PDB file of C-alpha atoms in Angstrom:
ATOM      1  CA  GLU D  19       0.079  -0.188  -0.260  1.00 95.00           C
ATOM      2  CA  VAL D  20       1.227   3.556  -0.911  1.00 97.00           C
ATOM      3  CA  GLN D  21       1.704   5.654   2.114  1.00 98.00           C
ATOM      4  CA  LEU D  22       2.708   9.479   1.913  1.00 98.00           C
ATOM      5  CA  VAL D  23       3.020  10.973   4.945  1.00 98.00           C
ATOM      6  CA  GLU D  24       4.002  15.192   5.463  1.00 98.00           C
ATOM      7  CA  SER D  25       5.348  16.369   7.865  1.00 98.00           C
ATOM      8  CA  GLY D  26       6.702  20.032   9.033  1.00 98.00           C
ATOM      9  CA  GLY D  27       4.051  22.585   8.631  1.00 98.00           C
ATOM     10  CA  GLY D  28       2.852  25.123  11.221  1.00 98.00           C
ATOM     11  CA  GLU D  29       2.976  29.069  11.176  1.00 98.00           C
ATOM     12  CA  VAL D  30       5.206  31.810  10.284  1.00 98.00           C
ATOM     13  CA  GLN D  31       5.259  35.377   9.787  1.00 98.00           C
ATOM     14  CA  PRO D  32       5.690  36.367   6.347  1.00 98.00           C
ATOM     15  CA  GLY D  33       9.866  35.930   5.306  1.00 98.00           C
ATOM     16  CA  GLY D  34       9.719  33.232   7.849  1.00 98.00           C
ATOM     17  CA  SER D  35      10.735  29.699   6.323  1.00 98.00           C
ATOM     18  CA  LEU D  36       9.554  25.826   6.743  1.00 98.00           C
ATOM     19  CA  ARG D  37      10.801  22.639   5.792  1.00 98.00           C
ATOM     20  CA  LEU D  38       8.137  19.872   4.612  1.00 98.00           C
ATOM     21  CA  SER D  39       9.096  16.511   4.869  1.00 98.00           C
ATOM     22  CA  CYS D  40       7.086  13.759   2.705  1.00 98.00           C
ATOM     23  CA  VAL D  41       8.591  10.157   3.931  1.00 98.00           C
ATOM     24  CA  ALA D  42       6.779   7.556   1.759  1.00 98.00           C
ATOM     25  CA  SER D  43       6.437   3.817   1.593  1.00 98.00           C
ATOM     26  CA  GLY D  44       5.174   0.490  -0.018  1.00 97.00           C
ATOM     27  CA  PHE D  45       6.750   1.314  -3.637  1.00 98.00           C
ATOM     28  CA  ILE D  46       9.775   1.633  -5.279  1.00 98.00           C
ATOM     29  CA  PHE D  47      10.537   4.880  -4.273  1.00 98.00           C
ATOM     30  CA  SER D  48      13.749   5.602  -6.385  1.00 98.00           C
ATOM     31  CA  SER D  49      11.178   4.708  -9.617  1.00 98.00           C
ATOM     32  CA  TYR D  50       8.421   7.499  -9.611  1.00 98.00           C
ATOM     33  CA  ALA D  51       8.221  11.026  -9.766  1.00 98.00           C
ATOM     34  CA  ILE D  52       6.772  12.933  -6.603  1.00 98.00           C
ATOM     35  CA  ALA D  53       4.962  16.527  -6.677  1.00 98.00           C
ATOM     36  CA  TRP D  54       4.086  18.943  -3.735  1.00 98.00           C
ATOM     37  CA  ALA D  55       0.857  21.079  -4.453  1.00 98.00           C
ATOM     38  CA  ARG D  56      -1.333  23.298  -2.320  1.00 98.00           C
ATOM     39  CA  GLN D  57      -4.851  24.252  -1.691  1.00 98.00           C
ATOM     40  CA  VAL D  58      -6.439  26.040   0.144  1.00 97.00           C
ATOM     41  CA  PRO D  59     -10.279  25.908   1.161  1.00 94.00           C
ATOM     42  CA  GLY D  60     -12.708  26.586  -1.933  1.00 95.00           C
ATOM     43  CA  LYS D  61     -10.010  26.786  -4.347  1.00 95.00           C
ATOM     44  CA  GLY D  62      -9.155  24.167  -6.764  1.00 94.00           C
ATOM     45  CA  LEU D  63      -5.528  21.779  -6.594  1.00 95.00           C
ATOM     46  CA  GLU D  64      -2.283  24.202  -7.370  1.00 96.00           C
ATOM     47  CA  TRP D  65       0.904  22.363  -8.488  1.00 97.00           C
ATOM     48  CA  VAL D  66       3.926  23.902  -6.218  1.00 97.00           C
ATOM     49  CA  ALA D  67       6.821  21.681  -7.648  1.00 98.00           C
ATOM     50  CA  ARG D  68       7.674  18.279  -9.342  1.00 98.00           C
ATOM     51  CA  ILE D  69      10.344  16.481  -9.067  1.00 98.00           C
ATOM     52  CA  ASP D  70      11.345  13.351 -11.002  1.00 98.00           C
ATOM     53  CA  ALA D  71      12.183  10.027 -10.482  1.00 98.00           C
ATOM     54  CA  GLY D  72      16.172  10.796 -10.129  1.00 97.00           C
ATOM     55  CA  GLY D  73      16.176  14.587  -8.838  1.00 96.00           C
ATOM     56  CA  LYS D  74      17.417  15.814 -11.510  1.00 96.00           C
ATOM     57  CA  ILE D  75      14.526  17.054 -13.803  1.00 96.00           C
ATOM     58  CA  ILE D  76      12.633  19.970 -11.298  1.00 97.00           C
ATOM     59  CA  ARG D  77       9.610  22.020 -12.917  1.00 97.00           C
ATOM     60  CA  TYR D  78       8.528  24.583 -10.047  1.00 97.00           C
ATOM     61  CA  ALA D  79       5.149  26.654 -10.241  1.00 96.00           C
ATOM     62  CA  ASP D  80       6.317  30.377 -11.096  1.00 97.00           C
ATOM     63  CA  SER D  81       4.147  31.420  -7.826  1.00 97.00           C
ATOM     64  CA  VAL D  82       7.278  30.389  -5.915  1.00 98.00           C
ATOM     65  CA  LYS D  83       9.930  30.284  -8.232  1.00 98.00           C
ATOM     66  CA  GLY D  84      13.284  31.345  -6.442  1.00 98.00           C
ATOM     67  CA  ARG D  85      11.453  30.978  -3.169  1.00 98.00           C
ATOM     68  CA  PHE D  86      11.076  27.310  -2.810  1.00 98.00           C
ATOM     69  CA  THR D  87      13.532  24.105  -3.290  1.00 98.00           C
ATOM     70  CA  VAL D  88      12.608  20.895  -3.873  1.00 98.00           C
ATOM     71  CA  SER D  89      14.967  17.542  -3.025  1.00 98.00           C
ATOM     72  CA  ARG D  90      14.767  14.355  -2.466  1.00 98.00           C
ATOM     73  CA  ASP D  91      16.496  11.486  -0.671  1.00 98.00           C
ATOM     74  CA  ASN D  92      15.657   8.361  -2.418  1.00 98.00           C
ATOM     75  CA  ASP D  93      18.069   6.252  -0.152  1.00 98.00           C
ATOM     76  CA  LYS D  94      15.735   7.869   2.555  1.00 98.00           C
ATOM     77  CA  SER D  95      12.196   7.679   0.411  1.00 98.00           C
ATOM     78  CA  VAL D  96      11.919  11.194   1.623  1.00 98.00           C
ATOM     79  CA  VAL D  97      11.000  14.289  -0.503  1.00 98.00           C
ATOM     80  CA  TYR D  98      11.910  17.708   0.963  1.00 98.00           C
ATOM     81  CA  LEU D  99      10.421  21.013   0.131  1.00 98.00           C
ATOM     82  CA  GLN D 100      12.346  24.131   1.624  1.00 98.00           C
ATOM     83  CA  LEU D 101       9.499  27.342   1.854  1.00 98.00           C
ATOM     84  CA  ASP D 102      11.789  30.449   2.081  1.00 98.00           C
ATOM     85  CA  SER D 103      10.945  34.258   1.765  1.00 98.00           C
ATOM     86  CA  LEU D 104       7.157  32.852   2.586  1.00 98.00           C
ATOM     87  CA  LYS D 105       4.434  35.481   1.739  1.00 98.00           C
ATOM     88  CA  THR D 106       0.762  35.485   3.322  1.00 98.00           C
ATOM     89  CA  GLU D 107      -0.789  33.492   0.150  1.00 97.00           C
ATOM     90  CA  ASP D 108       1.294  30.929   0.568  1.00 98.00           C
ATOM     91  CA  THR D 109      -0.642  30.334   3.381  1.00 98.00           C
ATOM     92  CA  ALA D 110      -2.278  26.686   2.249  1.00 98.00           C
ATOM     93  CA  MET D 111      -3.015  22.589   3.013  1.00 98.00           C
ATOM     94  CA  TYR D 112       0.186  20.957   1.594  1.00 98.00           C
ATOM     95  CA  TYR D 113       0.269  17.772   0.003  1.00 98.00           C
ATOM     96  CA  CYS D 114       2.926  15.223  -1.633  1.00 98.00           C
ATOM     97  CA  LEU D 115       1.972  12.969  -4.083  1.00 98.00           C
ATOM     98  CA  LYS D 116       2.923  10.099  -6.291  1.00 98.00           C
ATOM     99  CA  SER D 117       3.173   9.770 -10.032  1.00 98.00           C
ATOM    100  CA  ARG D 118       2.420   7.464 -12.735  1.00 97.00           C
ATOM    101  CA  TYR D 119       5.796   7.797 -13.814  1.00 97.00           C
ATOM    102  CA  SER D 120       9.754   8.555 -13.343  1.00 97.00           C
ATOM    103  CA  GLY D 121       9.645  11.335 -15.122  1.00 96.00           C
ATOM    104  CA  VAL D 122       7.940  15.437 -14.766  1.00 95.00           C
ATOM    105  CA  GLN D 123       5.313  16.641 -17.421  1.00 90.00           C
ATOM    106  CA  THR D 124       5.487  19.419 -19.128  1.00 87.00           C
ATOM    107  CA  THR D 125       2.055  19.904 -17.993  1.00 89.00           C
ATOM    108  CA  PRO D 126       0.580  18.181 -15.056  1.00 90.00           C
ATOM    109  CA  GLN D 127      -2.711  16.139 -14.678  1.00 91.00           C
ATOM    110  CA  ILE D 128      -4.099  15.184 -11.384  1.00 91.00           C
ATOM    111  CA  ARG D 129      -4.890  11.478 -13.116  1.00 93.00           C
ATOM    112  CA  ASP D 130      -0.878  10.975 -13.131  1.00 95.00           C
ATOM    113  CA  TYR D 131      -0.476  11.157  -9.642  1.00 96.00           C
ATOM    114  CA  PRO D 132      -2.931   9.225  -8.068  1.00 94.00           C
ATOM    115  CA  ASP D 133      -1.863   8.856  -4.292  1.00 97.00           C
ATOM    116  CA  ARG D 134      -1.596  11.530  -2.470  1.00 97.00           C
ATOM    117  CA  GLY D 135      -1.092  12.400   1.733  1.00 97.00           C
ATOM    118  CA  HIS D 136      -2.724  13.696   4.065  1.00 97.00           C
ATOM    119  CA  GLY D 137      -1.526  17.242   3.847  1.00 98.00           C
ATOM    120  CA  THR D 138       0.262  19.280   6.353  1.00 98.00           C
ATOM    121  CA  GLN D 139      -0.868  23.101   6.740  1.00 98.00           C
ATOM    122  CA  VAL D 140       1.312  25.896   6.207  1.00 98.00           C
ATOM    123  CA  THR D 141      -0.036  29.279   7.753  1.00 98.00           C
ATOM    124  CA  VAL D 142       1.513  32.606   7.245  1.00 98.00           C
ATOM    125  CA  SER D 143       0.851  35.872   9.371  1.00 97.00           C
ATOM    126  CA  SER D 144       1.259  38.291  10.788  1.00 93.00           C
TER     127      SER D 144
END
């Protein structure tokens, strides 16, 4: 059974930083791309960052480029999302999603990421 467990969320002031982690189990972690996405109540899922199986190809949403950094440790089956220079508009539930594929597509499709964790809440507030 695929399991994805996010952690590291919390409440920070604007300009602050957080590091999210996603611990994976139940599949061959090094064979699949992983995505981070976020959602606020009443709105759709927003793709934040995607990393391929080997950790070489990375895609970011324009809204987070230069502020967020995704990485993975295939030996530990963990994906990280470093959030720096946080803004109030970054407030959301952050999810880790497993792809069906090893690579990242130009345009992500939710159908390609069938497995999702329960999320970790990030709140940016002064």
